[in-house]
Amino acid sequence: MEGSPRWSWPLAALVTWVVGIQISEAVATVGLAGCMLTALWAARRAGRQAFMAGLREWWPLALLLGWALLAPTLAGRPPSGSGVARLVDWVAIPAAVWALGAVGPRGARVLLGVAGGVLVLSSLIAGLQHFGIWPQPETLTPLMPFKVSLLRVYEPIPGAEGRFMGGGLLFHRLKFAHVSALVILALLAFGLRARGRQRVLALSAAVVGLGAVLVFPYARAASAALVASCVAVLVLGSPRRKLALLLGGLLAVGAVG
């Protein structure tokens, strides 16, 4: 087909990004660069006026970034180079959205399938780490050159003997909790709109990930934020608002308990 090669590289960039954010920042950076190139390519095809119109829709993000740069500067402590670099990560959101628009519905389903698969795998590994069913640190020494924070998954949970802070494929409990939360919300939103097998798979992966984030990493603030966000997605994305509120309430009570 004439258009096939043209659509394949944006999908490859997105897949690299959604896999990378769950396993390695280096891989995620490569995928993000591909998404940036896709955004520039899409802007060129759309024309200057259409691109500027689309860019204006992101004014809340621009306002957030501007304030994040201005506030510390006014306080007499301008952001460092690394701080500015971390802020640039927010640009990934519009870049990913534009790249997603280039792959179409079928590409989006492939992307979510890959993201869900990696989430489930990372959740299972976090479970093994949490219960201590994990190799000793010296066994994982060959991974040291990759600058993986291996020792973090051996940190015990206070007051829970034989339980450790699982970090999944990222080997870091907070990174695992925060990144997985974003993937869970995407799968939940998609699953509420999908039908048939796609709905079952998306919601199943979201439930597995949710359970993993609530139990394995011992990240209470991230867990609370994730539960609140899931309730919001359920209420906004479900046509049965009362049932969604009931499920959200049960989810919140279960998380607190």
PDB file of C-alpha atoms in Angstrom:
ATOM      1  CA  MET A   1       0.000   0.000   0.000  1.00  0.00           C
ATOM      2  CA  GLU A   2       1.238   3.442  -0.838  1.00  0.00           C
ATOM      3  CA  GLY A   3       0.739   4.999   2.583  1.00  0.00           C
ATOM      4  CA  SER A   4       2.027   2.132   4.732  1.00  0.00           C
ATOM      5  CA  PRO A   5       5.715   3.133   5.069  1.00  0.00           C
ATOM      6  CA  ARG A   6       4.710   6.701   5.831  1.00  0.00           C
ATOM      7  CA  TRP A   7       2.620   5.662   8.834  1.00  0.00           C
ATOM      8  CA  SER A   8       4.984   3.048  10.249  1.00  0.00           C
ATOM      9  CA  TRP A   9       7.704   5.262  11.675  1.00  0.00           C
ATOM     10  CA  PRO A  10       5.395   7.392  13.862  1.00  0.00           C
ATOM     11  CA  LEU A  11       4.021   4.163  15.347  1.00  0.00           C
ATOM     12  CA  ALA A  12       7.564   2.860  15.901  1.00  0.00           C
ATOM     13  CA  ALA A  13       8.453   6.087  17.720  1.00  0.00           C
ATOM     14  CA  LEU A  14       5.387   5.852  19.951  1.00  0.00           C
ATOM     15  CA  VAL A  15       5.946   2.169  20.732  1.00  0.00           C
ATOM     16  CA  THR A  16       9.576   2.907  21.617  1.00  0.00           C
ATOM     17  CA  TRP A  17       8.416   5.706  23.901  1.00  0.00           C
ATOM     18  CA  VAL A  18       5.677   3.786  25.776  1.00  0.00           C
ATOM     19  CA  VAL A  19       8.022   0.828  26.248  1.00  0.00           C
ATOM     20  CA  GLY A  20      10.930   3.073  27.224  1.00  0.00           C
ATOM     21  CA  ILE A  21       9.097   4.990  29.933  1.00  0.00           C
ATOM     22  CA  GLN A  22       8.415   1.651  31.633  1.00  0.00           C
ATOM     23  CA  ILE A  23      11.909   0.177  31.362  1.00  0.00           C
ATOM     24  CA  SER A  24      14.608   2.776  30.682  1.00  0.00           C
ATOM     25  CA  GLU A  25      14.931   6.537  30.351  1.00  0.00           C
ATOM     26  CA  ALA A  26      17.446   6.086  27.522  1.00  0.00           C
ATOM     27  CA  VAL A  27      14.962   4.091  25.441  1.00  0.00           C
ATOM     28  CA  ALA A  28      12.207   6.575  26.269  1.00  0.00           C
ATOM     29  CA  THR A  29      14.407   9.449  25.086  1.00  0.00           C
ATOM     30  CA  VAL A  30      14.874   7.780  21.703  1.00  0.00           C
ATOM     31  CA  GLY A  31      11.124   7.307  21.370  1.00  0.00           C
ATOM     32  CA  LEU A  32      10.452  10.883  22.461  1.00  0.00           C
ATOM     33  CA  ALA A  33      12.865  12.182  19.836  1.00  0.00           C
ATOM     34  CA  GLY A  34      10.928  10.195  17.241  1.00  0.00           C
ATOM     35  CA  CYS A  35       7.664  11.710  18.488  1.00  0.00           C
ATOM     36  CA  MET A  36       9.181  15.188  18.197  1.00  0.00           C
ATOM     37  CA  LEU A  37      10.185  14.495  14.603  1.00  0.00           C
ATOM     38  CA  THR A  38       6.684  13.201  13.925  1.00  0.00           C
ATOM     39  CA  ALA A  39       5.205  16.401  15.354  1.00  0.00           C
ATOM     40  CA  LEU A  40       7.425  18.501  13.076  1.00  0.00           C
ATOM     41  CA  TRP A  41       6.484  16.331  10.097  1.00  0.00           C
ATOM     42  CA  ALA A  42       2.786  16.667  10.947  1.00  0.00           C
ATOM     43  CA  ALA A  43       3.177  20.435  11.286  1.00  0.00           C
ATOM     44  CA  ARG A  44       4.773  20.658   7.862  1.00  0.00           C
ATOM     45  CA  ARG A  45       1.964  18.644   6.284  1.00  0.00           C
ATOM     46  CA  ALA A  46      -0.782  20.596   8.051  1.00  0.00           C
ATOM     47  CA  GLY A  47       0.571  24.022   7.181  1.00  0.00           C
ATOM     48  CA  ARG A  48       1.567  26.917   9.396  1.00  0.00           C
ATOM     49  CA  GLN A  49      -1.938  28.176  10.214  1.00  0.00           C
ATOM     50  CA  ALA A  50      -3.297  24.756  11.177  1.00  0.00           C
ATOM     51  CA  PHE A  51      -0.199  24.047  13.261  1.00  0.00           C
ATOM     52  CA  MET A  52      -0.448  27.352  15.141  1.00  0.00           C
ATOM     53  CA  ALA A  53      -4.150  26.730  15.781  1.00  0.00           C
ATOM     54  CA  GLY A  54      -3.321  23.313  17.230  1.00  0.00           C
ATOM     55  CA  LEU A  55      -0.491  24.783  19.262  1.00  0.00           C
ATOM     56  CA  ARG A  56      -2.789  27.346  20.865  1.00  0.00           C
ATOM     57  CA  GLU A  57      -4.866  24.510  22.329  1.00  0.00           C
ATOM     58  CA  TRP A  58      -1.944  23.736  24.626  1.00  0.00           C
ATOM     59  CA  TRP A  59      -1.962  27.138  26.345  1.00  0.00           C
ATOM     60  CA  PRO A  60      -2.556  25.609  29.835  1.00  0.00           C
ATOM     61  CA  LEU A  61       0.649  23.600  29.450  1.00  0.00           C
ATOM     62  CA  ALA A  62       2.538  26.682  28.259  1.00  0.00           C
ATOM     63  CA  LEU A  63       1.197  28.580  31.275  1.00  0.00           C
ATOM     64  CA  LEU A  64       2.365  25.821  33.621  1.00  0.00           C
ATOM     65  CA  LEU A  65       5.858  25.736  32.104  1.00  0.00           C
ATOM     66  CA  GLY A  66       6.120  29.516  32.139  1.00  0.00           C
ATOM     67  CA  TRP A  67       5.159  29.684  35.801  1.00  0.00           C
ATOM     68  CA  ALA A  68       7.562  26.850  36.682  1.00  0.00           C
ATOM     69  CA  LEU A  69      10.381  28.913  35.158  1.00  0.00           C
ATOM     70  CA  LEU A  70       9.245  32.297  36.451  1.00  0.00           C
ATOM     71  CA  ALA A  71       8.408  31.454  40.079  1.00  0.00           C
ATOM     72  CA  PRO A  72      11.891  30.302  41.178  1.00  0.00           C
ATOM     73  CA  THR A  73      13.468  33.140  39.204  1.00  0.00           C
ATOM     74  CA  LEU A  74      11.372  35.721  41.056  1.00  0.00           C
ATOM     75  CA  ALA A  75      12.354  34.035  44.312  1.00  0.00           C
ATOM     76  CA  GLY A  76      16.008  34.608  43.463  1.00  0.00           C
ATOM     77  CA  ARG A  77      16.777  30.979  42.642  1.00  0.00           C
ATOM     78  CA  PRO A  78      16.606  30.510  38.864  1.00  0.00           C
ATOM     79  CA  PRO A  79      16.107  26.894  37.744  1.00  0.00           C
ATOM     80  CA  SER A  80      19.246  24.927  36.972  1.00  0.00           C
ATOM     81  CA  GLY A  81      19.992  23.365  33.611  1.00  0.00           C
ATOM     82  CA  SER A  82      18.808  19.973  34.831  1.00  0.00           C
ATOM     83  CA  GLY A  83      15.630  21.584  36.167  1.00  0.00           C
ATOM     84  CA  VAL A  84      14.899  23.136  32.789  1.00  0.00           C
ATOM     85  CA  ALA A  85      15.589  19.774  31.138  1.00  0.00           C
ATOM     86  CA  ARG A  86      13.017  18.117  33.400  1.00  0.00           C
ATOM     87  CA  LEU A  87      10.470  20.755  32.444  1.00  0.00           C
ATOM     88  CA  VAL A  88      11.085  20.033  28.764  1.00  0.00           C
ATOM     89  CA  ASP A  89       9.772  16.514  29.425  1.00  0.00           C
ATOM     90  CA  TRP A  90       6.286  18.054  29.552  1.00  0.00           C
ATOM     91  CA  VAL A  91       6.613  18.858  25.853  1.00  0.00           C
ATOM     92  CA  ALA A  92       6.344  15.104  25.327  1.00  0.00           C
ATOM     93  CA  ILE A  93       2.586  15.366  25.886  1.00  0.00           C
ATOM     94  CA  PRO A  94       1.682  17.422  22.774  1.00  0.00           C
ATOM     95  CA  ALA A  95       4.380  15.650  20.761  1.00  0.00           C
ATOM     96  CA  ALA A  96       2.876  12.264  21.638  1.00  0.00           C
ATOM     97  CA  VAL A  97      -0.637  13.505  20.857  1.00  0.00           C
ATOM     98  CA  TRP A  98       0.428  14.686  17.401  1.00  0.00           C
ATOM     99  CA  ALA A  99       2.268  11.421  16.787  1.00  0.00           C
ATOM    100  CA  LEU A 100      -0.808   9.490  17.914  1.00  0.00           C
ATOM    101  CA  GLY A 101      -2.906  11.395  15.400  1.00  0.00           C
ATOM    102  CA  ALA A 102      -0.567  10.204  12.667  1.00  0.00           C
ATOM    103  CA  VAL A 103      -1.010   6.475  13.348  1.00  0.00           C
ATOM    104  CA  GLY A 104      -4.808   6.298  13.303  1.00  0.00           C
ATOM    105  CA  PRO A 105      -7.173   4.134  15.392  1.00  0.00           C
ATOM    106  CA  ARG A 106      -5.512   0.846  14.454  1.00  0.00           C
ATOM    107  CA  GLY A 107      -2.076   2.130  15.418  1.00  0.00           C
ATOM    108  CA  ALA A 108      -3.483   3.451  18.689  1.00  0.00           C
ATOM    109  CA  ARG A 109      -4.836   0.000  19.534  1.00  0.00           C
ATOM    110  CA  VAL A 110      -1.450  -1.563  18.814  1.00  0.00           C
ATOM    111  CA  LEU A 111       0.207   1.059  20.985  1.00  0.00           C
ATOM    112  CA  LEU A 112      -2.111   0.461  23.935  1.00  0.00           C
ATOM    113  CA  GLY A 113      -1.681  -3.292  23.564  1.00  0.00           C
ATOM    114  CA  VAL A 114       2.093  -2.953  23.823  1.00  0.00           C
ATOM    115  CA  ALA A 115       1.808  -0.519  26.734  1.00  0.00           C
ATOM    116  CA  GLY A 116      -0.552  -2.871  28.568  1.00  0.00           C
ATOM    117  CA  GLY A 117       1.683  -5.876  27.974  1.00  0.00           C
ATOM    118  CA  VAL A 118       4.743  -4.118  29.384  1.00  0.00           C
ATOM    119  CA  LEU A 119       2.665  -2.864  32.331  1.00  0.00           C
ATOM    120  CA  VAL A 120       1.530  -6.383  33.225  1.00  0.00           C
ATOM    121  CA  LEU A 121       5.096  -7.723  32.933  1.00  0.00           C
ATOM    122  CA  SER A 122       6.478  -4.903  35.081  1.00  0.00           C
ATOM    123  CA  SER A 123       3.700  -5.474  37.637  1.00  0.00           C
ATOM    124  CA  LEU A 124       4.529  -9.175  37.873  1.00  0.00           C
ATOM    125  CA  ILE A 125       8.211  -8.380  38.393  1.00  0.00           C
ATOM    126  CA  ALA A 126       7.297  -5.807  41.051  1.00  0.00           C
ATOM    127  CA  GLY A 127       5.300  -8.546  42.774  1.00  0.00           C
ATOM    128  CA  LEU A 128       8.298 -10.871  42.818  1.00  0.00           C
ATOM    129  CA  GLN A 129      10.446  -8.083  44.216  1.00  0.00           C
ATOM    130  CA  HIS A 130       7.811  -7.235  46.831  1.00  0.00           C
ATOM    131  CA  PHE A 131       7.625 -10.785  48.161  1.00  0.00           C
ATOM    132  CA  GLY A 132      11.403 -11.254  48.076  1.00  0.00           C
ATOM    133  CA  ILE A 133      11.288 -13.855  45.286  1.00  0.00           C
ATOM    134  CA  TRP A 134      14.171 -12.109  43.572  1.00  0.00           C
ATOM    135  CA  PRO A 135      17.873 -12.872  42.930  1.00  0.00           C
ATOM    136  CA  GLN A 136      20.494 -11.616  45.352  1.00  0.00           C
ATOM    137  CA  PRO A 137      22.202  -8.308  44.409  1.00  0.00           C
ATOM    138  CA  GLU A 138      25.482  -9.970  43.432  1.00  0.00           C
ATOM    139  CA  THR A 139      23.629 -12.101  40.867  1.00  0.00           C
ATOM    140  CA  LEU A 140      22.554  -8.932  39.046  1.00  0.00           C
ATOM    141  CA  THR A 141      26.042  -7.389  38.969  1.00  0.00           C
ATOM    142  CA  PRO A 142      26.285  -7.669  35.128  1.00  0.00           C
ATOM    143  CA  LEU A 143      23.502  -5.067  34.908  1.00  0.00           C
ATOM    144  CA  MET A 144      25.519  -2.453  36.813  1.00  0.00           C
ATOM    145  CA  PRO A 145      27.055  -0.858  33.658  1.00  0.00           C
ATOM    146  CA  PHE A 146      23.512   0.069  32.567  1.00  0.00           C
ATOM    147  CA  LYS A 147      23.222   2.298  35.682  1.00  0.00           C
ATOM    148  CA  VAL A 148      20.165   0.455  36.966  1.00  0.00           C
ATOM    149  CA  SER A 149      19.385   1.197  40.638  1.00  0.00           C
ATOM    150  CA  LEU A 150      19.242  -2.474  41.557  1.00  0.00           C
ATOM    151  CA  LEU A 151      19.538  -2.088  45.320  1.00  0.00           C
ATOM    152  CA  ARG A 152      16.333  -0.071  45.677  1.00  0.00           C
ATOM    153  CA  VAL A 153      14.137  -3.149  45.265  1.00  0.00           C
ATOM    154  CA  TYR A 154      15.750  -4.696  48.349  1.00  0.00           C
ATOM    155  CA  GLU A 155      14.521  -1.910  50.647  1.00  0.00           C
ATOM    156  CA  PRO A 156      12.191  -3.426  53.279  1.00  0.00           C
ATOM    157  CA  ILE A 157       8.724  -2.015  53.875  1.00  0.00           C
ATOM    158  CA  PRO A 158       8.447  -0.621  57.430  1.00  0.00           C
ATOM    159  CA  GLY A 159       6.400  -2.861  59.686  1.00  0.00           C
ATOM    160  CA  ALA A 160       6.031  -5.642  57.105  1.00  0.00           C
ATOM    161  CA  GLU A 161       8.531  -8.421  57.635  1.00  0.00           C
ATOM    162  CA  GLY A 162       9.710 -10.109  54.459  1.00  0.00           C
ATOM    163  CA  ARG A 163       8.121  -7.485  52.201  1.00  0.00           C
ATOM    164  CA  PHE A 164      10.124  -5.159  49.983  1.00  0.00           C
ATOM    165  CA  MET A 165       9.493  -2.052  47.879  1.00  0.00           C
ATOM    166  CA  GLY A 166       8.935  -3.408  44.376  1.00  0.00           C
ATOM    167  CA  GLY A 167      10.139  -1.258  41.493  1.00  0.00           C
ATOM    168  CA  GLY A 168       9.156  -3.363  38.488  1.00  0.00           C
ATOM    169  CA  LEU A 169      11.225  -3.105  35.320  1.00  0.00           C
ATOM    170  CA  LEU A 170      12.392   0.373  36.356  1.00  0.00           C
ATOM    171  CA  PHE A 171      13.902  -0.971  39.616  1.00  0.00           C
ATOM    172  CA  HIS A 172      12.630   2.171  41.359  1.00  0.00           C
ATOM    173  CA  ARG A 173       9.433   2.170  43.403  1.00  0.00           C
ATOM    174  CA  LEU A 174       8.389   5.778  42.740  1.00  0.00           C
ATOM    175  CA  LYS A 175       9.166   5.692  39.016  1.00  0.00           C
ATOM    176  CA  PHE A 176       7.251   2.435  38.750  1.00  0.00           C
ATOM    177  CA  ALA A 177       4.258   3.870  40.615  1.00  0.00           C
ATOM    178  CA  HIS A 178       4.111   7.166  38.729  1.00  0.00           C
ATOM    179  CA  VAL A 179       4.723   5.867  35.209  1.00  0.00           C
ATOM    180  CA  SER A 180       2.446   2.865  35.669  1.00  0.00           C
ATOM    181  CA  ALA A 181      -0.301   5.187  36.885  1.00  0.00           C
ATOM    182  CA  LEU A 182      -0.273   7.078  33.584  1.00  0.00           C
ATOM    183  CA  VAL A 183      -0.444   3.837  31.594  1.00  0.00           C
ATOM    184  CA  ILE A 184      -3.264   2.559  33.818  1.00  0.00           C
ATOM    185  CA  LEU A 185      -5.334   5.695  33.240  1.00  0.00           C
ATOM    186  CA  ALA A 186      -4.837   5.467  29.470  1.00  0.00           C
ATOM    187  CA  LEU A 187      -5.905   1.806  29.457  1.00  0.00           C
ATOM    188  CA  LEU A 188      -8.895   2.552  31.686  1.00  0.00           C
ATOM    189  CA  ALA A 189     -10.091   5.390  29.461  1.00  0.00           C
ATOM    190  CA  PHE A 190      -9.675   3.232  26.347  1.00  0.00           C
ATOM    191  CA  GLY A 191     -11.327   0.196  27.945  1.00  0.00           C
ATOM    192  CA  LEU A 192     -14.431   2.169  28.906  1.00  0.00           C
ATOM    193  CA  ARG A 193     -14.982   3.069  25.240  1.00  0.00           C
ATOM    194  CA  ALA A 194     -13.855  -0.175  23.620  1.00  0.00           C
ATOM    195  CA  ARG A 195     -15.973  -3.251  22.993  1.00  0.00           C
ATOM    196  CA  GLY A 196     -15.488  -7.004  23.085  1.00  0.00           C
ATOM    197  CA  ARG A 197     -12.050  -8.514  23.575  1.00  0.00           C
ATOM    198  CA  GLN A 198     -10.266  -5.159  23.416  1.00  0.00           C
ATOM    199  CA  ARG A 199     -12.350  -3.905  26.322  1.00  0.00           C
ATOM    200  CA  VAL A 200     -11.621  -6.998  28.409  1.00  0.00           C
ATOM    201  CA  LEU A 201      -7.869  -6.888  27.719  1.00  0.00           C
ATOM    202  CA  ALA A 202      -7.511  -3.158  28.376  1.00  0.00           C
ATOM    203  CA  LEU A 203      -9.493  -3.201  31.614  1.00  0.00           C
ATOM    204  CA  SER A 204      -7.774  -6.393  32.795  1.00  0.00           C
ATOM    205  CA  ALA A 205      -4.330  -4.840  32.281  1.00  0.00           C
ATOM    206  CA  ALA A 206      -5.500  -1.681  34.068  1.00  0.00           C
ATOM    207  CA  VAL A 207      -6.769  -3.697  37.051  1.00  0.00           C
ATOM    208  CA  VAL A 208      -3.519  -5.683  37.281  1.00  0.00           C
ATOM    209  CA  GLY A 209      -1.493  -2.481  37.154  1.00  0.00           C
ATOM    210  CA  LEU A 210      -3.729  -0.765  39.706  1.00  0.00           C
ATOM    211  CA  GLY A 211      -3.367  -3.613  42.161  1.00  0.00           C
ATOM    212  CA  ALA A 212       0.396  -3.621  41.675  1.00  0.00           C
ATOM    213  CA  VAL A 213       0.756   0.121  42.295  1.00  0.00           C
ATOM    214  CA  LEU A 214      -1.450  -0.018  45.402  1.00  0.00           C
ATOM    215  CA  VAL A 215       0.438  -2.926  46.980  1.00  0.00           C
ATOM    216  CA  PHE A 216       3.991  -3.457  45.743  1.00  0.00           C
ATOM    217  CA  PRO A 217       5.969  -0.164  45.703  1.00  0.00           C
ATOM    218  CA  TYR A 218       4.814   1.309  49.036  1.00  0.00           C
ATOM    219  CA  ALA A 219       4.105   4.642  47.341  1.00  0.00           C
ATOM    220  CA  ARG A 220       1.171   6.007  49.303  1.00  0.00           C
ATOM    221  CA  ALA A 221       0.914   9.459  47.721  1.00  0.00           C
ATOM    222  CA  ALA A 222       1.081   7.980  44.220  1.00  0.00           C
ATOM    223  CA  SER A 223      -1.539   5.392  45.177  1.00  0.00           C
ATOM    224  CA  ALA A 224      -3.912   8.054  46.495  1.00  0.00           C
ATOM    225  CA  ALA A 225      -3.486  10.183  43.371  1.00  0.00           C
ATOM    226  CA  LEU A 226      -4.042   7.153  41.145  1.00  0.00           C
ATOM    227  CA  VAL A 227      -7.241   6.142  42.952  1.00  0.00           C
ATOM    228  CA  ALA A 228      -8.618   9.687  42.697  1.00  0.00           C
ATOM    229  CA  SER A 229      -7.743   9.815  38.998  1.00  0.00           C
ATOM    230  CA  CYS A 230      -9.338   6.418  38.335  1.00  0.00           C
ATOM    231  CA  VAL A 231     -12.541   7.594  40.014  1.00  0.00           C
ATOM    232  CA  ALA A 232     -12.536  10.701  37.805  1.00  0.00           C
ATOM    233  CA  VAL A 233     -12.002   8.621  34.654  1.00  0.00           C
ATOM    234  CA  LEU A 234     -14.776   6.212  35.661  1.00  0.00           C
ATOM    235  CA  VAL A 235     -17.239   9.031  36.284  1.00  0.00           C
ATOM    236  CA  LEU A 236     -16.363  10.983  33.139  1.00  0.00           C
ATOM    237  CA  GLY A 237     -15.924   8.007  30.826  1.00  0.00           C
ATOM    238  CA  SER A 238     -18.847   5.814  31.815  1.00  0.00           C
ATOM    239  CA  PRO A 239     -22.426   6.463  30.635  1.00  0.00           C
ATOM    240  CA  ARG A 240     -23.646   4.932  33.905  1.00  0.00           C
ATOM    241  CA  ARG A 241     -22.586   7.691  36.262  1.00  0.00           C
ATOM    242  CA  LYS A 242     -24.226   6.254  39.394  1.00  0.00           C
ATOM    243  CA  LEU A 243     -22.601   2.860  38.892  1.00  0.00           C
ATOM    244  CA  ALA A 244     -19.271   4.564  38.192  1.00  0.00           C
ATOM    245  CA  LEU A 245     -19.562   6.585  41.406  1.00  0.00           C
ATOM    246  CA  LEU A 246     -20.349   3.400  43.340  1.00  0.00           C
ATOM    247  CA  LEU A 247     -17.353   1.582  41.856  1.00  0.00           C
ATOM    248  CA  GLY A 248     -15.168   4.601  42.493  1.00  0.00           C
ATOM    249  CA  GLY A 249     -16.289   4.745  46.105  1.00  0.00           C
ATOM    250  CA  LEU A 250     -15.588   1.046  46.602  1.00  0.00           C
ATOM    251  CA  LEU A 251     -12.179   1.506  44.991  1.00  0.00           C
ATOM    252  CA  ALA A 252     -11.355   4.390  47.315  1.00  0.00           C
ATOM    253  CA  VAL A 253     -12.528   2.481  50.400  1.00  0.00           C
ATOM    254  CA  GLY A 254     -10.543  -0.584  49.348  1.00  0.00           C
ATOM    255  CA  ALA A 255      -7.411   1.488  48.811  1.00  0.00           C
ATOM    256  CA  VAL A 256      -7.718   3.142  52.221  1.00  0.00           C
ATOM    257  CA  GLY A 257      -8.345  -0.184  53.888  1.00  0.00           C
TER     258      GLY A 257
END
